[in-house]
Amino acid sequence: MFLKLSPFLYSLVFFLGLETLVFKSDFIFYILFFLFIFSLFGGRHLGKKWLYSSLPVLFNLSAIALLYLITLPYEQQIFIILATFMYYLAMLGAYRLGQYQKDQTANGMNMAATFTALFFSYTGIYGLYLNFLVPLYILMLAYLFVTAFLTYQNYSIISENKRIVWIYSLLISLVMSEIIWSINFWPFGYLTTGTIALILYYILWDLIRNYFLNQLSRRRVVANMIFLSILIVLILLSSKWIPVL
C-alpha cells in the first residue's frame, strides 16, 4: 500500500515544521534542531537501521535551506507541499526497505527522494553561498559531505560490499566538490547551478550504479552523455546570466 500511517505522521510533523518556519522565521534554529533529531531517529525507527536516517536528515536540512531562499508566500506553500510529499516517499521507502531490502518499489522511492534531496542541497547550499558570502571551501565541503552520505545510503541498498560503496561514494563526492568549484566561476544563479550539478551527478551516479548491477555498457554510457549534454546546453542557453563585475 502507498499510504502508511507511520511515514504519514512523520511527514505531517515535517510539514508543520516548515509551516512554522514560514510564519515564525525567528525560530529557525529551534525548528532545524528539532527536525534534525526527529528525522535522525525517525529514519532509524522506520528503516530499522541508522543507514536510513541520512536521507531524511539531509532532506530536512536542504529543504529548510532552500525554503529560506524563497520569498513569495504562494511559492513557499507550493514548495512545502512538494517537499512534504517527497519526504513522505523517503520515509515510506525507509519503512519498506526495513521490511525487505530488495523491495524495488521502495528502492525507486528512495532514489526519487535522494535526487530531490540532492537538488535541494545543491541549490540551497549554493544560494546561501551567493547571498551570505560563504567561503568557497565551505561550499565545497558541504557538497562533499551531502553527496558522500546520500550516495553511500543509496548504493548500500544495491551492494553489500560496504568498503567498495564507501570508496565510490567518496570518489563521486570529491568529483562533485571539484565540479562546484568550477561552476562557481559561471555567471548563473543558484537554481541553474543546482540543476547543472544534479545532472552531472546523475552521470556519475548512473555509471557506478550500472557497474554495481553488472549492467554497464558503452552504448548506454554514450547515450546518456549525449542526451544529458544536450540538456545542459539547453538549460544554459535558457538561463539568465548574472553580470560579473
XYZ file of N, CA and C in Angstrom:
735
model
N 0.836 -1.205 0.000
C 0.000 0.000 0.000
C 0.867 1.251 0.000
N 0.377 2.278 -0.701
C 1.144 3.514 -0.799
C 1.013 4.359 0.464
N -0.113 4.242 1.148
C -0.343 5.061 2.339
C -0.098 4.236 3.595
N 0.888 4.662 4.375
C 1.201 4.030 5.649
C 1.142 5.086 6.744
N 0.595 4.704 7.884
C 0.342 5.675 8.943
C 1.628 6.272 9.507
N 2.603 5.436 9.836
C 3.820 5.946 10.479
C 4.576 6.938 9.595
N 4.883 6.591 8.332
C 5.538 7.585 7.470
C 4.694 8.846 7.280
N 3.374 8.668 7.243
C 2.494 9.831 7.080
C 2.592 10.771 8.282
N 2.629 10.210 9.475
C 2.726 11.039 10.678
C 4.063 11.774 10.739
N 5.123 11.088 10.352
C 6.427 11.752 10.302
C 6.403 12.900 9.291
N 5.767 12.669 8.162
C 5.677 13.707 7.129
C 4.817 14.876 7.592
N 3.787 14.578 8.373
C 2.931 15.637 8.901
C 3.720 16.554 9.834
N 4.557 15.970 10.663
C 5.402 16.774 11.555
C 6.375 17.624 10.733
N 6.934 17.027 9.691
C 7.828 17.764 8.794
C 7.095 18.955 8.163
N 5.872 18.710 7.702
C 5.052 19.761 7.100
C 4.790 20.888 8.100
N 4.412 20.533 9.309
C 4.136 21.541 10.331
C 5.400 22.316 10.701
N 6.534 21.635 10.677
C 7.794 22.313 10.965
C 8.115 23.378 9.931
N 7.926 23.045 8.649
C 8.187 24.027 7.592
C 7.181 25.175 7.639
N 5.928 24.854 7.934
C 4.917 25.911 8.036
C 5.237 26.848 9.206
N 5.677 26.291 10.296
C 6.062 27.124 11.440
C 7.229 28.027 11.081
N 8.142 27.493 10.306
C 9.303 28.276 9.885
C 8.894 29.468 9.028
N 7.871 29.286 8.195
C 7.402 30.377 7.335
C 6.839 31.524 8.167
N 6.070 31.186 9.192
C 5.396 32.220 9.977
C 6.199 32.667 11.199
N 7.148 31.849 11.615
C 7.980 32.189 12.774
C 9.448 31.969 12.404
N 9.937 32.792 11.505
C 11.299 32.596 10.995
C 12.359 32.778 12.077
N 12.007 33.467 13.165
C 12.972 33.645 14.258
C 13.291 32.329 14.956
N 12.431 31.335 14.765
C 12.625 30.046 15.428
C 13.401 29.061 14.560
N 14.087 29.551 13.549
C 14.698 28.664 12.562
C 15.653 27.652 13.188
N 16.460 28.076 14.141
C 17.437 27.154 14.721
C 16.764 26.111 15.617
N 15.695 26.503 16.292
C 14.949 25.543 17.107
C 14.265 24.502 16.217
N 13.658 24.989 15.138
C 12.979 24.084 14.205
C 13.990 23.173 13.528
N 15.117 23.748 13.145
C 16.167 22.973 12.489
C 16.671 21.852 13.399
N 16.903 22.188 14.643
C 17.399 21.189 15.596
C 16.346 20.112 15.859
N 15.099 20.543 16.032
C 14.035 19.577 16.304
C 13.852 18.611 15.138
N 13.769 19.141 13.912
C 13.569 18.279 12.751
C 14.780 17.389 12.497
N 15.955 17.881 12.835
C 17.166 17.066 12.688
C 17.086 15.823 13.576
N 16.811 16.036 14.855
C 16.709 14.912 15.796
C 15.524 14.020 15.442
N 14.420 14.645 15.088
C 13.205 13.913 14.742
C 13.442 12.987 13.552
N 14.100 13.489 12.518
C 14.358 12.682 11.323
C 15.445 11.645 11.565
N 16.419 11.996 12.393
C 17.500 11.061 12.697
C 16.952 9.777 13.314
N 16.120 9.935 14.328
C 15.564 8.759 14.996
C 14.365 8.192 14.233
N 13.690 9.049 13.468
C 12.573 8.562 12.665
C 13.027 7.616 11.571
N 14.102 7.978 10.877
C 14.640 7.095 9.849
C 15.122 5.778 10.429
N 15.739 5.861 11.607
C 16.197 4.639 12.288
C 15.013 3.777 12.713
N 13.968 4.406 13.188
C 12.793 3.667 13.654
C 12.081 2.959 12.503
N 11.889 3.670 11.395
C 11.151 3.090 10.278
C 11.986 2.083 9.496
N 13.261 2.414 9.269
C 14.107 1.548 8.455
C 14.857 0.482 9.227
N 14.814 0.584 10.566
C 15.479 -0.392 11.441
C 17.003 -0.381 11.298
N 17.541 0.654 10.637
C 18.987 0.828 10.500
C 19.295 2.320 10.528
N 20.451 2.656 11.104
C 20.865 4.057 11.085
C 21.135 4.532 9.662
N 21.413 3.586 8.772
C 21.668 3.916 7.370
C 20.546 4.755 6.775
N 19.316 4.438 7.150
C 18.164 5.114 6.554
C 17.845 6.453 7.222
N 18.694 6.879 8.148
C 18.498 8.194 8.767
C 19.123 9.314 7.950
N 20.138 8.984 7.155
C 20.876 10.032 6.442
C 19.993 10.778 5.448
N 19.124 10.065 4.738
C 18.282 10.726 3.745
C 17.284 11.692 4.378
N 16.463 11.275 5.353
C 15.529 12.246 5.945
C 16.226 13.404 6.651
N 17.373 13.141 7.284
C 18.099 14.221 7.965
C 18.580 15.265 6.963
N 19.248 14.812 5.911
C 19.760 15.749 4.911
C 18.631 16.365 4.088
N 17.541 15.634 3.937
C 16.370 16.200 3.265
C 15.840 17.392 4.063
N 15.770 17.227 5.376
C 15.336 18.318 6.248
C 16.211 19.549 6.091
N 17.508 19.346 6.225
C 18.443 20.467 6.174
C 18.386 21.181 4.831
N 18.336 20.399 3.765
C 18.333 21.004 2.431
C 17.016 21.716 2.137
N 15.905 21.141 2.594
C 14.602 21.776 2.364
C 14.512 23.114 3.094
N 15.018 23.155 4.313
C 14.995 24.406 5.075
C 15.904 25.449 4.425
N 17.059 25.005 3.940
C 17.983 25.932 3.276
C 17.347 26.546 2.037
N 16.673 25.717 1.245
C 16.051 26.227 0.024
C 14.814 27.064 0.334
N 14.042 26.646 1.330
C 12.862 27.416 1.725
C 13.258 28.817 2.180
N 14.406 28.917 2.816
C 14.894 30.206 3.305
C 15.148 31.186 2.160
N 15.384 30.648 0.955
C 15.683 31.494 -0.203
C 14.432 31.874 -0.991
N 13.302 31.261 -0.661
C 12.047 31.552 -1.360
C 11.311 32.651 -0.601
N 10.937 33.696 -1.307
C 10.350 34.864 -0.635
C 8.844 35.009 -0.848
N 8.337 34.607 -2.003
C 6.907 34.781 -2.273
C 6.091 33.750 -1.498
N 5.034 34.177 -0.800
C 4.251 33.260 0.043
C 3.669 32.064 -0.706
N 3.107 32.298 -1.899
C 2.484 31.176 -2.606
C 3.541 30.182 -3.093
N 4.725 30.676 -3.438
C 5.809 29.775 -3.828
C 6.297 28.964 -2.630
N 6.292 29.584 -1.472
C 6.675 28.859 -0.260
C 5.709 27.712 0.014
N 4.411 27.971 -0.158
C 3.415 26.933 0.104
C 3.511 25.791 -0.909
N 3.734 26.140 -2.162
C 3.907 25.103 -3.189
C 5.129 24.251 -2.870
N 6.201 24.919 -2.492
C 7.428 24.194 -2.158
C 7.212 23.273 -0.960
N 6.539 23.752 0.062
C 6.310 22.943 1.267
C 5.497 21.696 0.937
N 4.474 21.847 0.112
C 3.646 20.697 -0.263
C 4.460 19.667 -1.039
N 5.230 20.139 -2.020
C 6.050 19.222 -2.814
C 7.131 18.562 -1.959
N 7.757 19.351 -1.095
C 8.809 18.806 -0.229
C 8.240 17.773 0.738
N 7.052 18.033 1.255
C 6.425 17.087 2.183
C 6.111 15.766 1.490
N 5.642 15.851 0.260
C 5.355 14.628 -0.496
C 6.625 13.802 -0.706
N 7.713 14.465 -1.083
C 8.963 13.743 -1.304
C 9.540 13.222 0.015
N 9.330 13.964 1.081
C 9.766 13.487 2.397
C 8.989 12.228 2.780
N 7.717 12.227 2.443
C 6.904 11.034 2.703
C 7.444 9.834 1.928
N 7.840 10.062 0.668
C 8.424 8.970 -0.113
C 9.709 8.460 0.538
N 10.503 9.389 1.069
C 11.742 8.982 1.741
C 11.442 8.108 2.955
N 10.468 8.511 3.752
C 10.135 7.757 4.962
C 9.428 6.443 4.627
N 8.558 6.471 3.619
C 7.885 5.239 3.202
C 8.891 4.260 2.610
N 9.838 4.789 1.826
C 10.877 3.930 1.279
C 11.709 3.295 2.377
N 12.053 4.083 3.399
C 12.818 3.543 4.532
C 12.024 2.463 5.258
N 10.745 2.708 5.433
C 9.885 1.734 6.113
C 9.835 0.410 5.348
N 9.639 0.499 4.039
C 9.527 -0.720 3.238
C 10.871 -1.426 3.084
N 11.943 -0.655 2.968
C 13.266 -1.276 2.890
C 13.641 -1.932 4.212
N 13.140 -1.382 5.298
C 13.360 -2.016 6.594
C 12.657 -3.358 6.703
N 11.557 -3.501 5.961
C 10.841 -4.772 5.936
C 11.502 -5.770 4.987
N 11.955 -5.254 3.830
C 12.563 -6.115 2.807
C 13.482 -5.252 1.956
N 14.794 -5.443 2.092
C 15.763 -4.543 1.479
C 15.770 -4.615 -0.046
N 15.252 -5.690 -0.621
C 15.248 -5.825 -2.077
C 13.931 -5.378 -2.701
N 13.149 -4.648 -1.954
C 11.889 -4.100 -2.461
C 12.211 -3.052 -3.528
N 11.943 -3.380 -4.790
C 12.313 -2.492 -5.890
C 11.476 -1.210 -5.910
N 10.223 -1.315 -5.512
C 9.388 -0.113 -5.444
C 9.922 0.850 -4.393
N 10.297 0.301 -3.243
C 10.870 1.130 -2.181
C 12.206 1.719 -2.617
N 12.970 0.949 -3.374
C 14.237 1.449 -3.898
C 14.001 2.636 -4.828
N 12.948 2.546 -5.637
C 12.600 3.657 -6.513
C 12.192 4.894 -5.726
N 11.431 4.696 -4.653
C 11.064 5.822 -3.786
C 12.303 6.459 -3.179
N 13.212 5.608 -2.750
C 14.445 6.102 -2.143
C 15.264 6.912 -3.142
N 15.350 6.427 -4.376
C 16.107 7.152 -5.398
C 15.466 8.500 -5.708
N 14.136 8.516 -5.821
C 13.441 9.772 -6.109
C 13.672 10.790 -4.995
N 13.562 10.335 -3.755
C 13.778 11.232 -2.618
C 15.241 11.662 -2.527
N 16.154 10.756 -2.870
C 17.583 11.087 -2.835
C 17.921 12.180 -3.835
N 17.415 12.054 -5.048
C 17.702 13.072 -6.059
C 17.027 14.398 -5.716
N 15.868 14.329 -5.096
C 15.220 15.565 -4.644
C 16.052 16.237 -3.564
N 16.535 15.442 -2.612
C 17.375 15.985 -1.541
C 18.664 16.571 -2.102
N 19.229 15.914 -3.103
C 20.452 16.435 -3.725
C 20.182 17.752 -4.445
N 19.056 17.824 -5.142
C 18.721 19.084 -5.820
C 18.506 20.198 -4.804
N 17.759 19.904 -3.755
C 17.558 20.900 -2.695
C 18.904 21.321 -2.097
N 19.774 20.343 -1.875
C 21.073 20.632 -1.258
C 21.943 21.469 -2.179
N 22.098 21.007 -3.416
C 22.957 21.731 -4.351
C 22.455 23.154 -4.580
N 21.138 23.293 -4.683
C 20.555 24.613 -4.931
C 20.607 25.486 -3.680
N 20.169 24.922 -2.559
C 20.126 25.692 -1.322
C 21.502 26.106 -0.831
N 22.448 25.184 -0.877
C 23.803 25.498 -0.417
C 24.425 26.585 -1.281
N 24.244 26.459 -2.589
C 24.833 27.463 -3.478
C 24.131 28.814 -3.317
N 22.830 28.777 -3.064
C 22.104 30.021 -2.823
C 22.588 30.728 -1.570
N 22.814 29.969 -0.505
C 23.355 30.558 0.725
C 24.770 31.083 0.497
N 25.520 30.360 -0.309
C 26.886 30.790 -0.646
C 26.875 32.143 -1.361
N 25.938 32.311 -2.287
C 25.865 33.567 -3.034
C 25.343 34.719 -2.180
N 24.371 34.433 -1.327
C 23.706 35.501 -0.585
C 24.425 35.916 0.690
N 25.203 35.016 1.260
C 25.828 35.318 2.549
C 27.351 35.292 2.503
N 27.900 35.300 1.295
C 29.356 35.365 1.122
C 30.078 34.276 1.920
N 29.565 33.074 1.815
C 30.188 31.929 2.482
C 31.507 31.610 1.776
N 32.564 31.285 2.510
C 33.838 30.932 1.864
C 33.682 29.748 0.908
N 34.458 29.768 -0.147
C 34.347 28.738 -1.175
C 34.661 27.347 -0.635
N 35.613 27.244 0.277
C 35.972 25.921 0.782
C 34.830 25.293 1.588
N 34.020 26.131 2.236
C 32.861 25.605 2.965
C 31.819 25.085 1.974
N 31.651 25.802 0.876
C 30.748 25.338 -0.182
C 31.184 23.967 -0.691
N 32.468 23.808 -0.950
C 32.983 22.539 -1.463
C 32.842 21.422 -0.430
N 33.099 21.739 0.833
C 32.954 20.735 1.885
C 31.495 20.316 2.059
N 30.584 21.275 1.931
C 29.160 20.958 2.054
C 28.719 20.023 0.932
N 29.146 20.309 -0.286
C 28.835 19.424 -1.413
C 29.445 18.039 -1.189
N 30.669 18.020 -0.695
C 31.357 16.756 -0.431
C 30.591 15.923 0.592
N 30.200 16.540 1.682
C 29.518 15.846 2.771
C 28.161 15.308 2.325
N 27.351 16.165 1.740
C 25.999 15.766 1.329
C 26.056 14.662 0.279
N 26.903 14.847 -0.721
C 26.999 13.859 -1.796
C 27.478 12.512 -1.277
N 28.468 12.527 -0.398
C 29.027 11.274 0.112
C 27.989 10.464 0.878
N 27.276 11.096 1.782
C 26.338 10.353 2.628
C 25.099 9.894 1.858
N 24.573 10.744 0.987
C 23.393 10.337 0.224
C 23.741 9.258 -0.795
N 24.911 9.361 -1.393
C 25.332 8.338 -2.357
C 25.588 7.012 -1.658
N 26.240 7.073 -0.512
C 26.503 5.839 0.239
C 25.204 5.153 0.640
N 24.261 5.943 1.119
C 22.977 5.374 1.531
C 22.277 4.695 0.367
N 22.323 5.328 -0.799
C 21.629 4.775 -1.961
C 22.328 3.533 -2.509
N 23.637 3.576 -2.614
C 24.379 2.426 -3.141
C 24.355 1.238 -2.181
N 24.230 1.509 -0.891
C 24.222 0.418 0.090
C 23.006 -0.483 -0.070
N 21.982 0.033 -0.715
C 20.776 -0.767 -0.934
C 21.012 -1.833 -1.995
N 21.892 -1.536 -2.956
C 22.091 -2.462 -4.075
C 23.405 -3.234 -3.990
N 24.262 -2.893 -3.038
C 25.537 -3.601 -2.890
C 25.820 -3.856 -1.417
N 26.273 -5.055 -1.118
C 26.579 -5.415 0.265
C 28.042 -5.169 0.620
N 28.848 -4.828 -0.369
C 30.268 -4.554 -0.128
C 30.417 -3.097 0.313
N 30.343 -2.865 1.619
C 30.319 -1.500 2.142
C 31.618 -0.755 1.867
N 32.717 -1.468 1.840
C 34.004 -0.811 1.588
C 34.036 -0.219 0.181
N 33.613 -1.008 -0.797
C 33.587 -0.520 -2.178
C 32.571 0.609 -2.330
N 31.449 0.470 -1.643
C 30.426 1.520 -1.698
C 30.978 2.837 -1.167
N 31.704 2.771 -0.053
C 32.300 3.989 0.510
C 33.326 4.587 -0.447
N 34.125 3.740 -1.069
C 35.154 4.234 -1.991
C 34.516 5.001 -3.152
N 33.508 4.402 -3.766
C 32.869 5.063 -4.907
C 32.060 6.285 -4.471
N 31.470 6.216 -3.291
C 30.717 7.371 -2.789
C 31.642 8.559 -2.548
N 32.789 8.291 -1.951
C 33.762 9.360 -1.718
C 34.344 9.875 -3.027
N 34.543 8.969 -3.971
C 35.071 9.380 -5.275
C 34.104 10.334 -5.971
N 32.828 9.968 -5.987
C 31.823 10.832 -6.617
C 31.729 12.169 -5.884
N 31.776 12.128 -4.559
C 31.660 13.369 -3.790
C 32.861 14.283 -4.019
N 34.042 13.711 -4.167
C 35.227 14.521 -4.468
C 35.105 15.173 -5.847
N 34.610 14.405 -6.800
C 34.414 14.955 -8.146
C 33.391 16.087 -8.111
N 32.305 15.897 -7.355
C 31.269 16.927 -7.283
C 31.785 18.193 -6.600
N 32.639 18.043 -5.604
C 33.195 19.235 -4.952
C 34.098 20.002 -5.909
N 34.807 19.280 -6.777
C 35.627 19.944 -7.791
C 34.750 20.593 -8.861
N 33.654 19.928 -9.190
C 32.734 20.486 -10.187
C 32.134 21.793 -9.693
N 31.726 21.831 -8.426
C 31.122 23.066 -7.915
C 32.165 24.176 -7.834
N 33.411 23.811 -7.628
C 34.475 24.819 -7.667
C 34.559 25.444 -9.057
N 34.416 24.611 -10.089
C 34.460 25.117 -11.466
C 33.210 25.928 -11.797
N 32.044 25.401 -11.400
C 30.785 26.090 -11.702
C 30.714 27.433 -10.984
N 31.427 27.543 -9.885
C 31.442 28.789 -9.128
C 31.840 29.988 -9.987
N 32.609 29.746 -11.031
C 33.058 30.835 -11.899
C 32.069 31.133 -13.027
N 30.998 30.366 -13.111
C 29.993 30.599 -14.152
C 29.031 31.699 -13.692
N 28.526 32.497 -14.619
C 27.633 33.619 -14.250
C 26.163 33.216 -14.156
N 25.865 32.231 -13.299
C 24.490 31.754 -13.185
C 24.043 31.752 -11.730
N 22.724 31.784 -11.537
C 22.157 31.770 -10.202
C 22.136 30.373 -9.610
N 21.575 30.286 -8.413
C 21.636 29.012 -7.691
C 20.730 27.930 -8.276
N 19.602 28.317 -8.888
C 18.727 27.302 -9.475
C 19.384 26.631 -10.677
N 19.970 27.433 -11.543
C 20.670 26.873 -12.704
C 21.866 26.042 -12.263
N 22.615 26.562 -11.318
C 23.796 25.845 -10.831
C 23.414 24.516 -10.188
N 22.357 24.533 -9.373
C 21.910 23.299 -8.736
C 21.441 22.266 -9.744
N 20.763 22.726 -10.783
C 20.278 21.808 -11.820
C 21.436 21.192 -12.591
N 22.396 22.012 -12.984
C 23.561 21.508 -13.713
C 24.349 20.522 -12.851
N 24.532 20.870 -11.586
C 25.264 19.981 -10.679
C 24.553 18.636 -10.538
N 23.230 18.664 -10.462
C 22.473 17.420 -10.322
C 22.603 16.553 -11.574
N 22.568 17.171 -12.742
C 22.716 16.413 -13.987
C 24.096 15.763 -14.060
N 25.121 16.516 -13.704
C 26.477 15.962 -13.718
C 26.624 14.846 -12.683
N 25.975 15.032 -11.545
C 25.986 13.968 -10.538
C 25.318 12.710 -11.075
N 24.199 12.887 -11.768
C 23.467 11.732 -12.290
C 24.331 10.915 -13.251
N 25.128 11.597 -14.057
C 26.005 10.887 -14.989
C 26.951 9.961 -14.224
N 27.558 10.490 -13.173
C 28.479 9.686 -12.364
C 27.738 8.593 -11.605
N 26.610 8.962 -11.007
C 25.830 8.013 -10.210
C 25.343 6.843 -11.058
N 24.830 7.136 -12.237
C 24.296 6.089 -13.105
C 25.407 5.161 -13.591
N 26.568 5.725 -13.847
C 27.707 4.926 -14.294
C 28.100 3.893 -13.235
N 28.238 4.342 -11.997
C 28.635 3.435 -10.912
C 27.504 2.469 -10.567
N 26.292 2.949 -10.598
C 25.153 2.077 -10.284
C 25.070 0.917 -11.273
N 25.238 1.204 -12.551
C 25.207 0.138 -13.549
C 26.375 -0.831 -13.367
N 27.480 -0.311 -12.875
C 28.617 -1.184 -12.571
C 28.257 -2.153 -11.440
N 27.628 -1.638 -10.392
C 27.216 -2.497 -9.284
C 26.205 -3.559 -9.740
N 25.336 -3.180 -10.671
C 24.281 -4.088 -11.131
C 24.716 -4.944 -12.318
N 25.982 -4.803 -12.725
C 26.503 -5.538 -13.885
C 25.717 -5.236 -15.158
N 25.304 -3.985 -15.300
C 24.548 -3.565 -16.477
C 25.284 -2.480 -17.270
N 26.555 -2.308 -16.972
C 27.326 -1.247 -17.607
C 27.627 -1.607 -19.060
N 27.332 -0.674 -19.955
C 27.610 -0.884 -21.375
C 28.029 0.436 -22.006
N 28.883 0.343 -23.013
C 29.362 1.550 -23.686
C 28.213 2.295 -24.351
N 27.298 1.556 -24.935
C 26.175 2.186 -25.636
C 25.328 3.026 -24.683
N 25.075 2.488 -23.508
C 24.250 3.213 -22.540
C 24.964 4.459 -22.031
N 26.255 4.334 -21.778
C 27.029 5.478 -21.292
C 27.050 6.593 -22.329
N 27.305 6.232 -23.582
C 27.364 7.234 -24.656
C 26.006 7.903 -24.844
N 24.936 7.108 -24.809
C 23.590 7.659 -24.981
C 23.260 8.654 -23.870
N 23.594 8.294 -22.637
C 23.353 9.199 -21.508
C 24.167 10.482 -21.635
N 25.418 10.338 -22.032
C 26.288 11.503 -22.162
C 25.756 12.470 -23.214
N 25.317 11.937 -24.336
C 24.805 12.792 -25.412
C 23.523 13.496 -24.980
N 22.585 12.720 -24.433
C 21.300 13.298 -24.031
C 21.475 14.357 -22.947
N 22.259 14.041 -21.929
C 22.418 14.967 -20.812
C 23.256 16.184 -21.200
N 24.183 16.011 -22.126
C 24.958 17.156 -22.615
C 24.054 18.135 -23.353
N 23.159 17.597 -24.168
C 22.193 18.451 -24.869
C 21.298 19.169 -23.868
N 20.884 18.445 -22.831
C 20.031 19.040 -21.799
C 20.752 20.178 -21.080
N 22.019 19.979 -20.762
C 22.801 21.024 -20.096
C 22.916 22.263 -20.978
N 23.178 22.047 -22.261
C 23.297 23.177 -23.195
C 21.987 23.958 -23.264
N 20.871 23.248 -23.332
C 19.565 23.915 -23.393
C 19.299 24.719 -22.123
N 19.664 24.160 -20.983
C 19.468 24.872 -19.714
C 20.320 26.137 -19.670
N 21.563 26.021 -20.092
C 22.460 27.180 -20.068
C 21.993 28.270 -21.028
N 21.505 27.865 -22.188
C 21.048 28.849 -23.177
C 19.776 29.566 -22.730
N 18.963 28.881 -21.933
C 17.690 29.469 -21.498
C 17.775 30.135 -20.129
N 18.946 30.098 -19.504
C 19.096 30.652 -18.160
C 19.529 32.114 -18.213
N 19.157 32.816 -17.166
C 19.546 34.218 -17.042
C 20.973 34.307 -16.525
N 21.772 35.086 -17.202
C 23.164 35.263 -16.802
C 23.268 36.393 -15.778
N 24.078 36.156 -14.764
C 24.298 37.173 -13.736
C 25.514 38.004 -14.131
N 25.367 39.321 -14.229
C 26.523 40.158 -14.593
C 27.655 40.013 -13.577
N 28.851 39.862 -14.072
C 30.032 39.746 -13.216
C 30.833 41.031 -13.332
N 31.000 41.716 -12.202
C 31.711 42.996 -12.207
C 33.197 42.780 -11.986
